[in-house]
mmCIF file of N, CA and C in Angstrom:
data_model
loop_
_atom_site.group_PDB
_atom_site.id
_atom_site.type_symbol
_atom_site.label_atom_id
_atom_site.label_comp_id
_atom_site.label_asym_id
_atom_site.label_seq_id
_atom_site.Cartn_x
_atom_site.Cartn_y
_atom_site.Cartn_z
ATOM 1 N N GLN A 1 107.778 96.329 94.474
ATOM 2 C CA GLN A 1 106.904 97.081 93.504
ATOM 3 C C GLN A 1 106.194 98.235 94.217
ATOM 4 N N VAL A 2 105.475 97.955 95.404
ATOM 5 C CA VAL A 2 105.098 99.278 96.140
ATOM 6 C C VAL A 2 105.361 99.335 97.490
ATOM 7 N N GLN A 3 105.288 100.290 97.847
ATOM 8 C CA GLN A 3 105.874 100.576 99.209
ATOM 9 C C GLN A 3 105.156 101.507 99.529
ATOM 10 N N LEU A 4 105.065 101.548 101.542
ATOM 11 C CA LEU A 4 104.210 102.307 101.986
ATOM 12 C C LEU A 4 105.626 103.235 102.673
ATOM 13 N N VAL A 5 105.425 104.465 102.791
ATOM 14 C CA VAL A 5 106.269 105.153 103.794
ATOM 15 C C VAL A 5 105.350 105.788 104.881
ATOM 16 N N GLU A 6 105.517 105.631 106.195
ATOM 17 C CA GLU A 6 104.893 106.155 107.256
ATOM 18 C C GLU A 6 105.579 107.344 107.665
ATOM 19 N N SER A 7 104.942 108.545 108.360
ATOM 20 C CA SER A 7 105.612 109.213 109.187
ATOM 21 C C SER A 7 104.613 109.940 110.165
ATOM 22 N N GLY A 8 105.161 110.578 111.071
ATOM 23 C CA GLY A 8 104.350 111.107 112.040
ATOM 24 C C GLY A 8 104.168 110.781 113.428
ATOM 25 N N GLY A 9 104.779 109.625 113.637
ATOM 26 C CA GLY A 9 104.346 109.307 115.038
ATOM 27 C C GLY A 9 105.482 110.369 116.289
ATOM 28 N N GLY A 10 105.408 109.735 117.287
ATOM 29 C CA GLY A 10 106.345 110.407 118.450
ATOM 30 C C GLY A 10 105.843 110.195 119.690
ATOM 31 N N LEU A 11 106.161 111.064 120.460
ATOM 32 C CA LEU A 11 106.120 111.167 122.245
ATOM 33 C C LEU A 11 105.053 112.545 122.454
ATOM 34 N N VAL A 12 103.917 112.293 122.717
ATOM 35 C CA VAL A 12 102.861 113.521 123.145
ATOM 36 C C VAL A 12 102.167 113.415 124.596
ATOM 37 N N GLN A 13 102.094 114.156 125.298
ATOM 38 C CA GLN A 13 101.286 114.181 126.282
ATOM 39 C C GLN A 13 99.773 113.937 126.401
ATOM 40 N N PRO A 14 99.215 113.389 127.410
ATOM 41 C CA PRO A 14 97.484 113.177 127.041
ATOM 42 C C PRO A 14 96.927 114.180 126.867
ATOM 43 N N GLY A 15 96.162 114.291 126.159
ATOM 44 C CA GLY A 15 95.291 115.084 125.564
ATOM 45 C C GLY A 15 96.021 115.961 124.326
ATOM 46 N N GLY A 16 96.948 115.630 123.655
ATOM 47 C CA GLY A 16 97.470 115.919 122.628
ATOM 48 C C GLY A 16 97.166 115.199 121.510
ATOM 49 N N SER A 17 98.002 116.065 120.311
ATOM 50 C CA SER A 17 97.753 115.327 119.023
ATOM 51 C C SER A 17 98.774 115.159 118.346
ATOM 52 N N LEU A 18 98.921 114.396 116.974
ATOM 53 C CA LEU A 18 99.410 113.713 115.894
ATOM 54 C C LEU A 18 98.637 113.727 115.144
ATOM 55 N N ARG A 19 99.326 113.794 113.951
ATOM 56 C CA ARG A 19 99.090 113.517 112.420
ATOM 57 C C ARG A 19 99.752 112.471 112.175
ATOM 58 N N LEU A 20 99.265 111.110 111.315
ATOM 59 C CA LEU A 20 100.024 110.300 111.169
ATOM 60 C C LEU A 20 99.953 110.278 109.436
ATOM 61 N N SER A 21 100.880 110.236 108.551
ATOM 62 C CA SER A 21 100.753 109.845 107.079
ATOM 63 C C SER A 21 101.403 108.655 106.538
ATOM 64 N N CYS A 22 100.775 108.433 105.555
ATOM 65 C CA CYS A 22 101.225 107.344 104.982
ATOM 66 C C CYS A 22 101.026 107.239 103.110
ATOM 67 N N ALA A 23 102.387 107.292 102.820
ATOM 68 C CA ALA A 23 102.359 107.560 101.527
ATOM 69 C C ALA A 23 102.694 105.957 100.492
ATOM 70 N N ALA A 24 101.832 105.838 99.522
ATOM 71 C CA ALA A 24 102.240 104.444 98.748
ATOM 72 C C ALA A 24 102.550 104.772 97.426
ATOM 73 N N SER A 25 104.038 104.479 96.930
ATOM 74 C CA SER A 25 104.539 104.722 95.933
ATOM 75 C C SER A 25 104.691 103.123 95.173
ATOM 76 N N GLY A 26 105.026 103.903 93.862
ATOM 77 C CA GLY A 26 105.157 102.532 92.760
ATOM 78 C C GLY A 26 104.297 102.944 91.773
ATOM 79 N N SER A 27 104.341 101.683 90.760
ATOM 80 C CA SER A 27 103.203 101.753 89.529
ATOM 81 C C SER A 27 101.930 101.456 90.304
ATOM 82 N N ILE A 28 101.287 102.412 90.467
ATOM 83 C CA ILE A 28 99.747 101.993 91.365
ATOM 84 C C ILE A 28 98.789 102.504 90.602
ATOM 85 N N PHE A 29 97.756 102.230 90.141
ATOM 86 C CA PHE A 29 96.680 102.376 89.305
ATOM 87 C C PHE A 29 95.518 102.875 90.477
ATOM 88 N N SER A 30 95.452 101.877 91.234
ATOM 89 C CA SER A 30 94.221 102.322 92.514
ATOM 90 C C SER A 30 94.619 101.653 93.515
ATOM 91 N N ILE A 31 93.770 101.875 94.718
ATOM 92 C CA ILE A 31 93.965 101.302 95.823
ATOM 93 C C ILE A 31 92.481 101.117 96.611
ATOM 94 N N ARG A 32 91.767 100.277 96.985
ATOM 95 C CA ARG A 32 90.474 100.050 97.356
ATOM 96 C C ARG A 32 90.650 100.768 98.927
ATOM 97 N N VAL A 33 91.519 100.154 99.663
ATOM 98 C CA VAL A 33 91.176 100.600 100.898
ATOM 99 C C VAL A 33 92.701 100.653 101.476
ATOM 100 N N MET A 34 92.348 101.770 102.422
ATOM 101 C CA MET A 34 93.763 102.304 103.131
ATOM 102 C C MET A 34 93.425 102.307 104.512
ATOM 103 N N GLY A 35 94.001 101.825 105.449
ATOM 104 C CA GLY A 35 93.738 101.679 106.923
ATOM 105 C C GLY A 35 94.954 101.898 107.902
ATOM 106 N N TRP A 36 94.450 101.839 108.967
ATOM 107 C CA TRP A 36 95.820 102.189 110.440
ATOM 108 C C TRP A 36 94.987 101.022 111.082
ATOM 109 N N TYR A 37 96.040 100.254 111.243
ATOM 110 C CA TYR A 37 96.260 99.099 112.563
ATOM 111 C C TYR A 37 97.214 99.629 113.634
ATOM 112 N N ARG A 38 96.980 99.129 115.074
ATOM 113 C CA ARG A 38 98.043 99.259 115.676
ATOM 114 C C ARG A 38 98.258 98.273 116.390
ATOM 115 N N GLN A 39 99.294 98.201 117.200
ATOM 116 C CA GLN A 39 99.788 97.064 118.058
ATOM 117 C C GLN A 39 100.609 97.343 119.293
ATOM 118 N N ALA A 40 99.828 97.111 120.742
ATOM 119 C CA ALA A 40 100.131 97.651 121.989
ATOM 120 C C ALA A 40 101.038 96.627 122.396
ATOM 121 N N PRO A 41 102.168 96.892 123.250
ATOM 122 C CA PRO A 41 102.518 95.743 123.942
ATOM 123 C C PRO A 41 102.125 94.481 124.713
ATOM 124 N N GLY A 42 102.352 93.321 124.000
ATOM 125 C CA GLY A 42 101.536 92.248 124.882
ATOM 126 C C GLY A 42 100.157 91.755 124.249
ATOM 127 N N LYS A 43 99.678 92.922 123.124
ATOM 128 C CA LYS A 43 98.368 92.753 122.254
ATOM 129 C C LYS A 43 98.600 92.458 121.113
ATOM 130 N N GLU A 44 97.241 91.989 120.354
ATOM 131 C CA GLU A 44 97.279 91.738 119.058
ATOM 132 C C GLU A 44 97.008 93.180 118.356
ATOM 133 N N ARG A 45 97.826 93.284 117.225
ATOM 134 C CA ARG A 45 97.223 94.036 116.056
ATOM 135 C C ARG A 45 95.595 94.191 115.756
ATOM 136 N N GLU A 46 95.089 95.734 115.912
ATOM 137 C CA GLU A 46 93.791 95.601 115.751
ATOM 138 C C GLU A 46 93.492 96.831 114.705
ATOM 139 N N LEU A 47 92.326 96.833 114.122
ATOM 140 C CA LEU A 47 92.210 97.589 113.201
ATOM 141 C C LEU A 47 91.884 98.811 114.101
ATOM 142 N N VAL A 48 92.103 100.060 113.616
ATOM 143 C CA VAL A 48 91.967 101.466 114.065
ATOM 144 C C VAL A 48 90.682 102.452 113.331
ATOM 145 N N ALA A 49 91.416 102.418 111.830
ATOM 146 C CA ALA A 49 90.432 102.948 111.066
ATOM 147 C C ALA A 49 90.640 102.930 109.749
ATOM 148 N N ALA A 50 89.824 102.536 108.643
ATOM 149 C CA ALA A 50 89.934 102.329 107.236
ATOM 150 C C ALA A 50 89.111 103.365 106.415
ATOM 151 N N ILE A 51 89.341 103.270 105.309
ATOM 152 C CA ILE A 51 88.546 103.998 104.344
ATOM 153 C C ILE A 51 88.753 103.706 103.099
ATOM 154 N N THR A 52 87.615 103.782 102.181
ATOM 155 C CA THR A 52 87.631 103.303 101.026
ATOM 156 C C THR A 52 88.237 104.504 99.793
ATOM 157 N N SER A 53 88.483 104.079 98.936
ATOM 158 C CA SER A 53 88.451 104.937 97.633
ATOM 159 C C SER A 53 87.286 105.900 97.325
ATOM 160 N N GLY A 54 86.105 105.286 97.460
ATOM 161 C CA GLY A 54 85.151 105.968 97.735
ATOM 162 C C GLY A 54 84.404 106.923 99.172
ATOM 163 N N GLY A 55 85.356 106.941 100.195
ATOM 164 C CA GLY A 55 85.092 107.693 101.053
ATOM 165 C C GLY A 55 84.206 106.892 102.044
ATOM 166 N N SER A 56 83.693 105.597 101.913
ATOM 167 C CA SER A 56 83.650 104.971 103.209
ATOM 168 C C SER A 56 84.163 104.802 104.323
ATOM 169 N N ILE A 57 84.094 104.860 105.633
ATOM 170 C CA ILE A 57 84.896 105.055 106.933
ATOM 171 C C ILE A 57 84.430 103.918 107.585
ATOM 172 N N ASN A 58 85.439 103.201 108.400
ATOM 173 C CA ASN A 58 85.094 102.619 109.791
ATOM 174 C C ASN A 58 85.972 102.928 110.694
ATOM 175 N N TYR A 59 85.597 102.935 111.990
ATOM 176 C CA TYR A 59 86.550 103.544 112.835
ATOM 177 C C TYR A 59 86.455 102.282 114.084
ATOM 178 N N GLN A 60 87.408 102.243 115.048
ATOM 179 C CA GLN A 60 87.313 101.344 116.056
ATOM 180 C C GLN A 60 86.764 102.006 117.150
ATOM 181 N N ASP A 61 85.817 101.582 118.143
ATOM 182 C CA ASP A 61 84.775 102.358 118.798
ATOM 183 C C ASP A 61 85.796 103.059 119.842
ATOM 184 N N SER A 62 86.592 102.699 120.223
ATOM 185 C CA SER A 62 87.641 103.343 121.090
ATOM 186 C C SER A 62 88.314 104.855 120.866
ATOM 187 N N VAL A 63 88.236 105.066 119.192
ATOM 188 C CA VAL A 63 88.789 106.531 118.746
ATOM 189 C C VAL A 63 87.809 107.178 118.014
ATOM 190 N N LYS A 64 86.369 106.778 118.245
ATOM 191 C CA LYS A 64 85.269 107.347 117.509
ATOM 192 C C LYS A 64 85.570 108.670 117.952
ATOM 193 N N GLY A 65 85.059 109.978 117.542
ATOM 194 C CA GLY A 65 84.921 110.999 118.413
ATOM 195 C C GLY A 65 86.241 111.901 118.307
ATOM 196 N N ARG A 66 87.532 110.984 118.458
ATOM 197 C CA ARG A 66 88.865 111.495 118.421
ATOM 198 C C ARG A 66 89.651 111.604 117.453
ATOM 199 N N PHE A 67 89.917 110.352 116.663
ATOM 200 C CA PHE A 67 90.783 110.429 115.345
ATOM 201 C C PHE A 67 89.459 110.434 114.182
ATOM 202 N N THR A 68 90.214 111.059 113.182
ATOM 203 C CA THR A 68 89.880 111.203 112.014
ATOM 204 C C THR A 68 91.002 110.618 110.765
ATOM 205 N N ILE A 69 89.953 109.865 110.195
ATOM 206 C CA ILE A 69 90.562 109.469 108.926
ATOM 207 C C ILE A 69 90.647 110.195 107.666
ATOM 208 N N SER A 70 91.394 110.067 106.619
ATOM 209 C CA SER A 70 91.068 110.922 105.150
ATOM 210 C C SER A 70 92.089 110.502 104.260
ATOM 211 N N ARG A 71 91.852 110.712 102.956
ATOM 212 C CA ARG A 71 93.228 110.197 101.894
ATOM 213 C C ARG A 71 92.787 110.799 100.657
ATOM 214 N N ASP A 72 93.988 110.890 100.443
ATOM 215 C CA ASP A 72 93.868 111.616 99.107
ATOM 216 C C ASP A 72 93.954 110.928 97.898
ATOM 217 N N ASN A 73 93.326 110.553 97.083
ATOM 218 C CA ASN A 73 93.290 109.241 96.287
ATOM 219 C C ASN A 73 94.289 109.604 95.230
ATOM 220 N N ALA A 74 94.996 111.065 94.763
ATOM 221 C CA ALA A 74 95.449 111.290 93.750
ATOM 222 C C ALA A 74 97.261 110.956 93.985
ATOM 223 N N LYS A 75 97.394 111.207 95.413
ATOM 224 C CA LYS A 75 98.881 111.004 96.039
ATOM 225 C C LYS A 75 98.875 109.650 96.664
ATOM 226 N N ASN A 76 97.765 109.024 96.576
ATOM 227 C CA ASN A 76 97.854 107.618 97.307
ATOM 228 C C ASN A 76 98.387 107.661 98.555
ATOM 229 N N THR A 77 97.909 108.444 99.491
ATOM 230 C CA THR A 77 98.196 108.974 100.976
ATOM 231 C C THR A 77 96.896 108.707 101.585
ATOM 232 N N VAL A 78 97.230 108.264 102.961
ATOM 233 C CA VAL A 78 95.884 108.079 103.934
ATOM 234 C C VAL A 78 96.470 108.818 105.320
ATOM 235 N N TYR A 79 96.083 109.637 105.677
ATOM 236 C CA TYR A 79 96.115 110.438 106.864
ATOM 237 C C TYR A 79 95.180 109.775 108.140
ATOM 238 N N LEU A 80 96.197 110.006 109.663
ATOM 239 C CA LEU A 80 95.074 109.754 110.615
ATOM 240 C C LEU A 80 95.619 110.998 111.556
ATOM 241 N N GLN A 81 94.357 111.763 111.793
ATOM 242 C CA GLN A 81 94.696 112.890 112.841
ATOM 243 C C GLN A 81 94.148 112.216 114.399
ATOM 244 N N MET A 82 94.949 112.360 114.855
ATOM 245 C CA MET A 82 94.618 111.751 116.388
ATOM 246 C C MET A 82 94.672 113.035 117.656
ATOM 247 N N ASN A 83 93.290 113.285 117.656
ATOM 248 C CA ASN A 83 93.343 114.524 118.851
ATOM 249 C C ASN A 83 92.640 113.551 120.059
ATOM 250 N N SER A 84 93.134 114.544 121.441
ATOM 251 C CA SER A 84 92.310 113.953 122.474
ATOM 252 C C SER A 84 93.155 112.438 122.999
ATOM 253 N N LEU A 85 94.530 112.497 122.775
ATOM 254 C CA LEU A 85 95.424 111.296 123.007
ATOM 255 C C LEU A 85 95.100 110.769 124.436
ATOM 256 N N LYS A 86 95.265 109.631 124.090
ATOM 257 C CA LYS A 86 94.980 108.959 125.663
ATOM 258 C C LYS A 86 96.243 107.720 126.082
ATOM 259 N N PRO A 87 96.982 107.452 127.342
ATOM 260 C CA PRO A 87 97.781 106.386 127.338
ATOM 261 C C PRO A 87 97.735 105.392 126.749
ATOM 262 N N GLU A 88 96.192 104.880 126.596
ATOM 263 C CA GLU A 88 95.675 103.451 126.292
ATOM 264 C C GLU A 88 95.935 103.403 124.680
ATOM 265 N N ASP A 89 96.222 104.556 123.998
ATOM 266 C CA ASP A 89 96.873 104.935 122.575
ATOM 267 C C ASP A 89 98.117 104.310 122.383
ATOM 268 N N THR A 90 99.022 104.415 123.309
ATOM 269 C CA THR A 90 100.247 104.368 123.046
ATOM 270 C C THR A 90 100.374 102.355 122.057
ATOM 271 N N ALA A 91 101.211 102.678 120.867
ATOM 272 C CA ALA A 91 101.073 101.344 120.462
ATOM 273 C C ALA A 91 102.214 101.803 119.132
ATOM 274 N N VAL A 92 102.681 100.707 118.214
ATOM 275 C CA VAL A 92 102.775 101.584 117.120
ATOM 276 C C VAL A 92 101.952 101.022 115.818
ATOM 277 N N TYR A 93 101.710 102.241 115.294
ATOM 278 C CA TYR A 93 100.782 102.234 114.143
ATOM 279 C C TYR A 93 101.181 101.839 112.866
ATOM 280 N N TYR A 94 100.244 100.801 112.099
ATOM 281 C CA TYR A 94 100.898 100.249 111.022
ATOM 282 C C TYR A 94 99.857 100.661 109.788
ATOM 283 N N CYS A 95 100.657 101.427 108.989
ATOM 284 C CA CYS A 95 99.689 101.490 107.595
ATOM 285 C C CYS A 95 99.445 100.019 106.887
ATOM 286 N N ASN A 96 98.431 100.159 106.193
ATOM 287 C CA ASN A 96 97.784 99.075 105.561
ATOM 288 C C ASN A 96 96.932 99.528 104.099
ATOM 289 N N ALA A 97 97.418 98.638 102.880
ATOM 290 C CA ALA A 97 96.764 99.133 101.876
ATOM 291 C C ALA A 97 96.015 97.819 101.111
ATOM 292 N N ALA A 98 95.207 97.389 100.643
ATOM 293 C CA ALA A 98 94.512 96.205 100.222
ATOM 294 C C ALA A 98 93.734 96.629 99.450
ATOM 295 N N GLY A 99 93.804 95.801 98.036
ATOM 296 C CA GLY A 99 92.722 96.056 96.790
ATOM 297 C C GLY A 99 93.542 96.764 96.022
ATOM 298 N N ILE A 100 95.003 96.643 95.837
ATOM 299 C CA ILE A 100 95.761 97.341 95.153
ATOM 300 C C ILE A 100 95.799 96.830 93.550
ATOM 301 N N ARG A 101 95.538 97.918 92.797
ATOM 302 C CA ARG A 101 95.990 97.558 91.240
ATOM 303 C C ARG A 101 97.020 98.252 90.597
ATOM 304 N N VAL A 102 97.889 97.626 90.318
ATOM 305 C CA VAL A 102 99.036 98.139 89.627
ATOM 306 C C VAL A 102 98.832 98.834 88.196
ATOM 307 N N ALA A 103 99.947 99.572 87.363
ATOM 308 C CA ALA A 103 99.971 100.188 86.328
ATOM 309 C C ALA A 103 99.199 99.087 85.140
ATOM 310 N N SER A 104 99.703 98.055 85.240
ATOM 311 C CA SER A 104 98.824 97.059 84.187
ATOM 312 C C SER A 104 97.535 96.408 84.763
ATOM 313 N N LEU A 105 96.999 96.651 85.645
ATOM 314 C CA LEU A 105 95.388 96.451 86.330
ATOM 315 C C LEU A 105 95.559 95.511 86.882
ATOM 316 N N LEU A 106 96.831 94.977 87.299
ATOM 317 C CA LEU A 106 96.568 93.184 87.935
ATOM 318 C C LEU A 106 96.667 93.945 89.548
ATOM 319 N N TYR A 107 96.004 92.779 90.116
ATOM 320 C CA TYR A 107 95.676 92.830 91.737
ATOM 321 C C TYR A 107 97.058 92.182 92.180
ATOM 322 N N VAL A 108 97.740 93.279 93.360
ATOM 323 C CA VAL A 108 98.764 92.406 94.044
ATOM 324 C C VAL A 108 98.512 92.466 95.393
ATOM 325 N N PRO A 109 99.341 91.524 96.261
ATOM 326 C CA PRO A 109 98.563 91.392 97.704
ATOM 327 C C PRO A 109 99.010 92.751 98.525
ATOM 328 N N ASP A 110 98.390 92.598 99.504
ATOM 329 C CA ASP A 110 98.073 93.549 100.294
ATOM 330 C C ASP A 110 99.782 94.180 101.059
ATOM 331 N N TYR A 111 99.809 95.315 101.363
ATOM 332 C CA TYR A 111 101.546 96.000 101.630
ATOM 333 C C TYR A 111 101.028 96.579 102.984
ATOM 334 N N TRP A 112 101.790 96.412 103.781
ATOM 335 C CA TRP A 112 101.800 97.264 105.133
ATOM 336 C C TRP A 112 103.173 97.997 105.324
ATOM 337 N N GLY A 113 103.234 99.105 105.981
ATOM 338 C CA GLY A 113 104.235 99.966 106.447
ATOM 339 C C GLY A 113 105.268 98.873 107.326
ATOM 340 N N GLN A 114 106.338 99.936 107.758
ATOM 341 C CA GLN A 114 106.737 99.173 108.527
ATOM 342 C C GLN A 114 106.395 99.715 110.076
ATOM 343 N N GLY A 115 105.498 100.821 110.345
ATOM 344 C CA GLY A 115 105.043 100.915 111.854
ATOM 345 C C GLY A 115 105.701 102.469 112.216
ATOM 346 N N THR A 116 105.050 102.964 112.820
ATOM 347 C CA THR A 116 105.497 104.419 113.732
ATOM 348 C C THR A 116 104.934 104.077 114.927
ATOM 349 N N GLN A 117 105.930 104.408 115.490
ATOM 350 C CA GLN A 117 105.530 104.366 117.355
ATOM 351 C C GLN A 117 104.980 105.778 117.997
ATOM 352 N N VAL A 118 103.481 105.081 118.310
ATOM 353 C CA VAL A 118 103.318 106.811 119.353
ATOM 354 C C VAL A 118 102.985 106.061 120.018
ATOM 355 N N THR A 119 103.767 107.093 121.320
ATOM 356 C CA THR A 119 103.589 107.095 122.669
ATOM 357 C C THR A 119 102.931 108.369 123.456
ATOM 358 N N VAL A 120 102.139 108.056 124.278
ATOM 359 C CA VAL A 120 101.224 109.079 124.951
ATOM 360 C C VAL A 120 101.912 108.718 126.401
ATOM 361 N N SER A 121 102.341 109.741 126.931
ATOM 362 C CA SER A 121 102.856 109.800 128.539
ATOM 363 C C SER A 121 103.333 111.110 128.796
ATOM 364 N N THR A 122 103.114 110.808 130.184
ATOM 365 C CA THR A 122 103.401 112.276 130.775
ATOM 366 C C THR A 122 105.245 112.148 131.165
#
């Protein structure tokens, strides 16, 4: 019923930049929270950044000042601009949507994207 399509991952050098995009599709009325999580090898998945439909934002401390999350409510799309990338940013990045209301105004379970690989290396 709802799908999240991610794009923008890749291989970059330290100090480089990437811009991730995640578009939610389906019979969606609204999405309260959209965010990005990441999971590095051997570690648990962690929140990177999240943004509400009203524009309230939270960042993981390690990315503050380097990453910027934004969203286009009309397009149900969330973005993550990643600058000054470090090797420790290497991970699979997952898009998440929570508080989803479909066209019937019913709530549906949270959705996750399939993940996109971000590798920061020389």
